[in-house]
């Protein structure tokens, strides 16, 4: 029996795990070397001393309460768990933490317990580092001006930043929306949208799903989110989390100021374009008056014929109807000329629409036709059998074409050129719609070619010199380019491009 006790004593002393016997008041009755090592105090100095002296101050009361609970356990086979921070060895010493597993001593002697100690310092440091990392990540998110939401693969929010919370507070959002975590992100966006909610939500769902599935590296969407007292627009950018994590980061940036500036720029651009169109009408006016005089003279002639035939007896009904038909045709011709002019002069709408580029060219040719005939200039158009689809503001593109054609006709007339021809070529080249206008005029001098697109620069005796400058602005606003060259055989060559428009199903 004595040998067994000696063996147990040896096991107690030399075990790699810490063991202690503690009184209810915290005094150490017995402790092995492994446990003493955890406290960084010699075993002899711990015996008979309160263990609370070697525990961090913030855990001393908790230790006393824990020991009282242990000694009060009725079921003496039960082990109670507790975590202790030990007193730091110095101001720069790493934190030390132990887990205690205690049970009352199973005998008639009351008021003390057996305790097993496990060093959990490494776990505590890892947990502390994790918390510090999370706090740093949150601090970084909160420092960003964009509204940020981190979402999991199911589209639920796992984290938001202060900008998100502030936006929710300032716009009457619920406490759940302000907290963000756990909400269905797509439903949250759908609820916040004012217009086109279903379409935008569907586009957002598809884009976010593609990012989460690894099919896209980024998804970007501009959308309106108007409040009761102001109009707002936001840019949503979705990028994957990276570093092997599944999920995405969604950032919302307020682009209202940019959108308002773009809208103001479009308005100013259209005002300048309208002024340039009125200037073009001045060039076309004399030719249009001449062009109108022909159908109006015919109207007068057929009107007299109708009156004469109507008074004849017997009534020649077939001749009367034929004269009336001729009268209507001439009226329709005059109305067509005026309608084309009125449409060209009106303030254009800012919206774009799909259309065939060759139709816009033909419309412009119709407008400048009277001027070309008066100046004895022949205009020809060359394009393939297939239509050239573009998405543009039709009136503004017609304005560009009218300006280029008027310039070409007037250049030929000023130069008193023997060959009087303007040729338009429309085609799709390198994935772009391209229109080239060549003339047989005197062409550009090197000095003039360098400043041909400058505002208030003109070779004409009349005019403001805004036409080409405005035309370039219009083309560039449509995503294209406009440039001028001297033709290889003389004359001027002006070319502009526009993006080809393909419907969604054909891309």
mmCIF file of C-alpha atoms in Angstrom, residues 135-363:
data_model
loop_
_atom_site.group_PDB
_atom_site.id
_atom_site.type_symbol
_atom_site.label_atom_id
_atom_site.label_comp_id
_atom_site.label_asym_id
_atom_site.label_seq_id
_atom_site.Cartn_x
_atom_site.Cartn_y
_atom_site.Cartn_z
ATOM 1 C CA UNK A 135 -11.356 44.991 -34.906
ATOM 2 C CA UNK A 136 -8.749 46.179 -37.403
ATOM 3 C CA UNK A 137 -10.835 44.959 -40.313
ATOM 4 C CA UNK A 138 -13.887 46.717 -38.918
ATOM 5 C CA UNK A 139 -11.853 49.888 -38.340
ATOM 6 C CA UNK A 140 -10.691 49.789 -41.966
ATOM 7 C CA UNK A 141 -14.272 49.308 -43.170
ATOM 8 C CA UNK A 142 -15.509 52.122 -40.949
ATOM 9 C CA UNK A 143 -12.830 54.475 -42.312
ATOM 10 C CA UNK A 144 -14.143 54.095 -45.863
ATOM 11 C CA UNK A 145 -16.593 56.693 -47.137
ATOM 12 C CA UNK A 146 -18.388 54.145 -49.330
ATOM 13 C CA UNK A 147 -21.208 52.093 -47.845
ATOM 14 C CA UNK A 148 -19.814 48.570 -47.465
ATOM 15 C CA UNK A 149 -21.596 45.257 -46.970
ATOM 16 C CA UNK A 150 -19.811 41.902 -46.837
ATOM 17 C CA UNK A 151 -22.035 39.042 -47.965
ATOM 18 C CA UNK A 152 -21.773 35.257 -47.750
ATOM 19 C CA UNK A 153 -22.413 32.814 -50.633
ATOM 20 C CA UNK A 154 -26.150 32.874 -49.878
ATOM 21 C CA UNK A 155 -26.283 36.656 -50.262
ATOM 22 C CA UNK A 156 -26.720 37.364 -46.552
ATOM 23 C CA UNK A 157 -24.853 40.225 -44.931
ATOM 24 C CA UNK A 158 -22.071 39.255 -42.523
ATOM 25 C CA UNK A 159 -20.625 42.729 -41.861
ATOM 26 C CA UNK A 160 -21.336 46.397 -42.624
ATOM 27 C CA UNK A 161 -19.397 49.601 -41.992
ATOM 28 C CA UNK A 162 -20.209 52.885 -40.302
ATOM 29 C CA UNK A 163 -21.136 54.588 -43.600
ATOM 30 C CA UNK A 164 -23.800 51.908 -44.135
ATOM 31 C CA UNK A 165 -25.138 52.358 -40.585
ATOM 32 C CA UNK A 166 -25.113 56.154 -40.890
ATOM 33 C CA UNK A 167 -27.003 56.040 -44.211
ATOM 34 C CA UNK A 168 -29.641 53.802 -42.632
ATOM 35 C CA UNK A 169 -30.029 56.132 -39.635
ATOM 36 C CA UNK A 170 -30.235 59.301 -41.728
ATOM 37 C CA UNK A 171 -32.786 57.839 -44.137
ATOM 38 C CA UNK A 172 -35.239 56.355 -41.663
ATOM 39 C CA UNK A 173 -33.991 52.785 -41.920
ATOM 40 C CA UNK A 174 -34.965 50.206 -39.336
ATOM 41 C CA UNK A 175 -32.636 49.049 -36.574
ATOM 42 C CA UNK A 176 -32.317 45.742 -38.435
ATOM 43 C CA UNK A 177 -31.212 47.568 -41.581
ATOM 44 C CA UNK A 178 -28.755 49.678 -39.596
ATOM 45 C CA UNK A 179 -27.186 46.579 -38.023
ATOM 46 C CA UNK A 180 -27.256 44.831 -41.398
ATOM 47 C CA UNK A 181 -25.875 41.480 -40.295
ATOM 48 C CA UNK A 182 -28.108 38.559 -41.254
ATOM 49 C CA UNK A 183 -30.260 40.451 -43.748
ATOM 50 C CA UNK A 184 -30.866 39.250 -47.299
ATOM 51 C CA UNK A 185 -28.799 41.767 -49.247
ATOM 52 C CA UNK A 186 -30.754 41.593 -52.499
ATOM 53 C CA UNK A 187 -34.076 42.081 -50.736
ATOM 54 C CA UNK A 188 -32.592 45.034 -48.860
ATOM 55 C CA UNK A 189 -31.519 46.648 -52.144
ATOM 56 C CA UNK A 190 -34.895 45.984 -53.754
ATOM 57 C CA UNK A 191 -36.685 47.682 -50.870
ATOM 58 C CA UNK A 192 -34.404 50.726 -51.112
ATOM 59 C CA UNK A 193 -34.847 51.312 -54.845
ATOM 60 C CA UNK A 194 -37.384 53.899 -55.926
ATOM 61 C CA UNK A 195 -37.751 53.150 -59.642
ATOM 62 C CA UNK A 196 -37.213 50.116 -61.857
ATOM 63 C CA UNK A 197 -36.774 48.019 -58.712
ATOM 64 C CA UNK A 198 -37.479 44.670 -60.349
ATOM 65 C CA UNK A 199 -35.170 45.231 -63.328
ATOM 66 C CA UNK A 200 -32.312 46.586 -61.219
ATOM 67 C CA UNK A 201 -32.747 43.871 -58.581
ATOM 68 C CA UNK A 202 -32.616 41.196 -61.287
ATOM 69 C CA UNK A 203 -29.463 42.701 -62.760
ATOM 70 C CA UNK A 204 -27.909 42.940 -59.299
ATOM 71 C CA UNK A 205 -28.848 39.342 -58.488
ATOM 72 C CA UNK A 206 -27.323 38.049 -61.713
ATOM 73 C CA UNK A 207 -24.167 40.120 -61.302
ATOM 74 C CA UNK A 208 -23.613 39.231 -57.653
ATOM 75 C CA UNK A 209 -24.319 35.563 -58.356
ATOM 76 C CA UNK A 210 -21.723 35.601 -61.139
ATOM 77 C CA UNK A 211 -19.109 37.114 -58.797
ATOM 78 C CA UNK A 212 -19.884 34.590 -56.034
ATOM 79 C CA UNK A 213 -19.674 31.737 -58.550
ATOM 80 C CA UNK A 214 -16.297 32.931 -59.794
ATOM 81 C CA UNK A 215 -17.682 33.698 -63.270
ATOM 82 C CA UNK A 216 -16.883 37.404 -63.011
ATOM 83 C CA UNK A 217 -14.072 39.261 -61.285
ATOM 84 C CA UNK A 218 -16.210 42.368 -60.800
ATOM 85 C CA UNK A 219 -19.757 43.605 -61.238
ATOM 86 C CA UNK A 220 -20.673 47.287 -61.505
ATOM 87 C CA UNK A 221 -24.146 48.837 -61.519
ATOM 88 C CA UNK A 222 -25.321 52.452 -61.424
ATOM 89 C CA UNK A 223 -28.762 52.960 -59.942
ATOM 90 C CA UNK A 224 -31.048 55.729 -58.641
ATOM 91 C CA UNK A 225 -31.981 55.884 -54.967
ATOM 92 C CA UNK A 226 -33.958 59.109 -54.571
ATOM 93 C CA UNK A 227 -35.064 60.437 -51.223
ATOM 94 C CA UNK A 228 -38.118 62.578 -50.520
ATOM 95 C CA UNK A 229 -36.196 65.840 -50.925
ATOM 96 C CA UNK A 230 -33.370 65.107 -53.357
ATOM 97 C CA UNK A 231 -32.402 62.916 -56.261
ATOM 98 C CA UNK A 232 -29.464 60.568 -55.707
ATOM 99 C CA UNK A 233 -27.537 58.032 -57.719
ATOM 100 C CA UNK A 234 -25.123 55.388 -56.511
ATOM 101 C CA UNK A 235 -22.473 53.150 -58.038
ATOM 102 C CA UNK A 236 -22.460 49.581 -56.730
ATOM 103 C CA UNK A 237 -19.243 47.575 -57.140
ATOM 104 C CA UNK A 238 -19.101 43.874 -56.223
ATOM 105 C CA UNK A 239 -15.757 42.067 -55.883
ATOM 106 C CA UNK A 240 -14.910 38.619 -54.453
ATOM 107 C CA UNK A 241 -13.413 38.399 -50.964
ATOM 108 C CA UNK A 242 -10.271 36.609 -52.120
ATOM 109 C CA UNK A 243 -7.674 34.772 -50.006
ATOM 110 C CA UNK A 244 -9.622 31.559 -50.436
ATOM 111 C CA UNK A 245 -12.732 32.954 -48.751
ATOM 112 C CA UNK A 246 -16.137 32.519 -50.357
ATOM 113 C CA UNK A 247 -18.233 35.653 -50.399
ATOM 114 C CA UNK A 248 -18.118 39.167 -51.784
ATOM 115 C CA UNK A 249 -17.639 42.788 -50.792
ATOM 116 C CA UNK A 250 -20.329 45.181 -52.016
ATOM 117 C CA UNK A 251 -19.465 48.888 -52.058
ATOM 118 C CA UNK A 252 -21.963 51.695 -52.698
ATOM 119 C CA UNK A 253 -20.500 55.077 -53.687
ATOM 120 C CA UNK A 254 -22.618 58.212 -53.949
ATOM 121 C CA UNK A 255 -22.177 59.498 -57.530
ATOM 122 C CA UNK A 256 -25.022 62.024 -57.404
ATOM 123 C CA UNK A 257 -22.726 64.994 -57.995
ATOM 124 C CA UNK A 258 -21.120 63.310 -61.001
ATOM 125 C CA UNK A 259 -24.496 62.416 -62.511
ATOM 126 C CA UNK A 260 -25.784 65.961 -61.987
ATOM 127 C CA UNK A 261 -22.672 67.389 -63.662
ATOM 128 C CA UNK A 262 -23.119 64.970 -66.587
ATOM 129 C CA UNK A 263 -26.756 66.013 -66.922
ATOM 130 C CA UNK A 264 -25.791 69.690 -66.865
ATOM 131 C CA UNK A 265 -23.073 69.019 -69.438
ATOM 132 C CA UNK A 266 -25.621 67.284 -71.683
ATOM 133 C CA UNK A 267 -27.954 70.270 -71.385
ATOM 134 C CA UNK A 268 -25.131 72.715 -72.216
ATOM 135 C CA UNK A 269 -24.025 70.490 -75.083
ATOM 136 C CA UNK A 270 -27.550 70.423 -76.505
ATOM 137 C CA UNK A 271 -27.846 74.215 -76.170
ATOM 138 C CA UNK A 272 -24.603 74.624 -78.112
ATOM 139 C CA UNK A 273 -25.799 72.063 -80.651
ATOM 140 C CA UNK A 274 -29.106 73.890 -81.035
ATOM 141 C CA UNK A 275 -27.285 77.160 -81.651
ATOM 142 C CA UNK A 276 -25.131 75.412 -84.258
ATOM 143 C CA UNK A 277 -28.230 73.952 -85.936
ATOM 144 C CA UNK A 278 -29.749 77.421 -86.192
ATOM 145 C CA UNK A 279 -26.502 78.581 -87.773
ATOM 146 C CA UNK A 280 -26.763 75.731 -90.292
ATOM 147 C CA UNK A 281 -30.326 76.785 -91.112
ATOM 148 C CA UNK A 282 -28.971 80.213 -92.058
ATOM 149 C CA UNK A 283 -26.765 78.495 -94.634
ATOM 150 C CA UNK A 284 -29.690 76.404 -95.911
ATOM 151 C CA UNK A 285 -32.295 79.189 -95.867
ATOM 152 C CA UNK A 286 -31.865 80.591 -99.397
ATOM 153 C CA UNK A 287 -31.818 77.115 -100.924
ATOM 154 C CA UNK A 288 -34.874 76.065 -98.929
ATOM 155 C CA UNK A 289 -36.783 79.154 -100.067
ATOM 156 C CA UNK A 290 -35.942 78.270 -103.665
ATOM 157 C CA UNK A 291 -36.901 74.643 -103.037
ATOM 158 C CA UNK A 292 -40.248 75.703 -101.551
ATOM 159 C CA UNK A 293 -41.024 78.067 -104.374
ATOM 160 C CA UNK A 294 -41.417 75.201 -106.833
ATOM 161 C CA UNK A 295 -44.159 73.234 -105.012
ATOM 162 C CA UNK A 296 -45.869 76.488 -103.966
ATOM 163 C CA UNK A 297 -45.952 77.684 -107.602
ATOM 164 C CA UNK A 298 -47.306 74.286 -108.589
ATOM 165 C CA UNK A 299 -49.927 74.519 -105.845
ATOM 166 C CA UNK A 300 -51.041 77.873 -107.239
ATOM 167 C CA UNK A 301 -51.244 76.452 -110.772
ATOM 168 C CA UNK A 302 -53.172 73.327 -109.807
ATOM 169 C CA UNK A 303 -55.403 75.397 -107.514
ATOM 170 C CA UNK A 304 -56.424 77.537 -110.467
ATOM 171 C CA UNK A 305 -56.992 74.391 -112.538
ATOM 172 C CA UNK A 306 -59.223 72.912 -109.858
ATOM 173 C CA UNK A 307 -61.248 76.133 -109.667
ATOM 174 C CA UNK A 308 -61.615 76.311 -113.456
ATOM 175 C CA UNK A 309 -62.619 72.649 -113.772
ATOM 176 C CA UNK A 310 -65.076 72.955 -110.891
ATOM 177 C CA UNK A 311 -66.894 75.813 -112.742
ATOM 178 C CA UNK A 312 -66.948 74.017 -116.096
ATOM 179 C CA UNK A 313 -70.220 72.672 -117.470
ATOM 180 C CA UNK A 314 -70.479 69.839 -117.998
ATOM 181 C CA UNK A 315 -68.181 68.908 -115.061
ATOM 182 C CA UNK A 316 -65.079 66.937 -116.146
ATOM 183 C CA UNK A 317 -64.839 64.846 -113.001
ATOM 184 C CA UNK A 318 -61.714 62.740 -113.945
ATOM 185 C CA UNK A 319 -59.665 65.857 -114.814
ATOM 186 C CA UNK A 320 -60.860 67.622 -111.657
ATOM 187 C CA UNK A 321 -59.790 64.677 -109.450
ATOM 188 C CA UNK A 322 -56.416 64.424 -111.232
ATOM 189 C CA UNK A 323 -55.756 68.131 -110.646
ATOM 190 C CA UNK A 324 -56.760 67.777 -106.994
ATOM 191 C CA UNK A 325 -54.379 64.827 -106.594
ATOM 192 C CA UNK A 326 -51.556 66.861 -108.124
ATOM 193 C CA UNK A 327 -52.415 69.694 -105.762
ATOM 194 C CA UNK A 328 -52.231 67.392 -102.738
ATOM 195 C CA UNK A 329 -48.873 65.991 -103.881
ATOM 196 C CA UNK A 330 -47.329 69.441 -104.170
ATOM 197 C CA UNK A 331 -48.725 70.449 -100.779
ATOM 198 C CA UNK A 332 -47.288 67.272 -99.272
ATOM 199 C CA UNK A 333 -43.912 68.065 -100.869
ATOM 200 C CA UNK A 334 -43.891 71.550 -99.343
ATOM 201 C CA UNK A 335 -45.028 70.235 -95.955
ATOM 202 C CA UNK A 336 -42.281 67.610 -96.074
ATOM 203 C CA UNK A 337 -39.636 70.281 -96.633
ATOM 204 C CA UNK A 338 -40.979 72.389 -93.764
ATOM 205 C CA UNK A 339 -41.352 69.399 -91.432
ATOM 206 C CA UNK A 340 -37.758 68.370 -92.020
ATOM 207 C CA UNK A 341 -36.586 71.900 -91.328
ATOM 208 C CA UNK A 342 -38.766 72.277 -88.216
ATOM 209 C CA UNK A 343 -37.564 68.937 -86.828
ATOM 210 C CA UNK A 344 -33.958 69.910 -87.439
ATOM 211 C CA UNK A 345 -34.391 73.293 -85.711
ATOM 212 C CA UNK A 346 -36.151 72.085 -82.585
ATOM 213 C CA UNK A 347 -34.344 71.480 -79.288
ATOM 214 C CA UNK A 348 -33.344 67.851 -79.295
ATOM 215 C CA UNK A 349 -34.181 65.338 -76.610
ATOM 216 C CA UNK A 350 -31.245 64.034 -74.634
ATOM 217 C CA UNK A 351 -32.198 60.356 -74.923
ATOM 218 C CA UNK A 352 -30.597 57.926 -77.332
ATOM 219 C CA UNK A 353 -32.418 55.259 -79.319
ATOM 220 C CA UNK A 354 -31.478 52.375 -81.631
ATOM 221 C CA UNK A 355 -31.586 53.337 -85.299
ATOM 222 C CA UNK A 356 -30.001 52.639 -88.679
ATOM 223 C CA UNK A 357 -27.104 54.990 -89.397
ATOM 224 C CA UNK A 358 -27.750 54.996 -93.151
ATOM 225 C CA UNK A 359 -31.267 56.361 -92.500
ATOM 226 C CA UNK A 360 -29.831 59.285 -90.567
ATOM 227 C CA UNK A 361 -27.441 59.943 -93.446
ATOM 228 C CA UNK A 362 -30.303 59.932 -95.960
ATOM 229 C CA UNK A 363 -32.283 62.309 -93.727
#
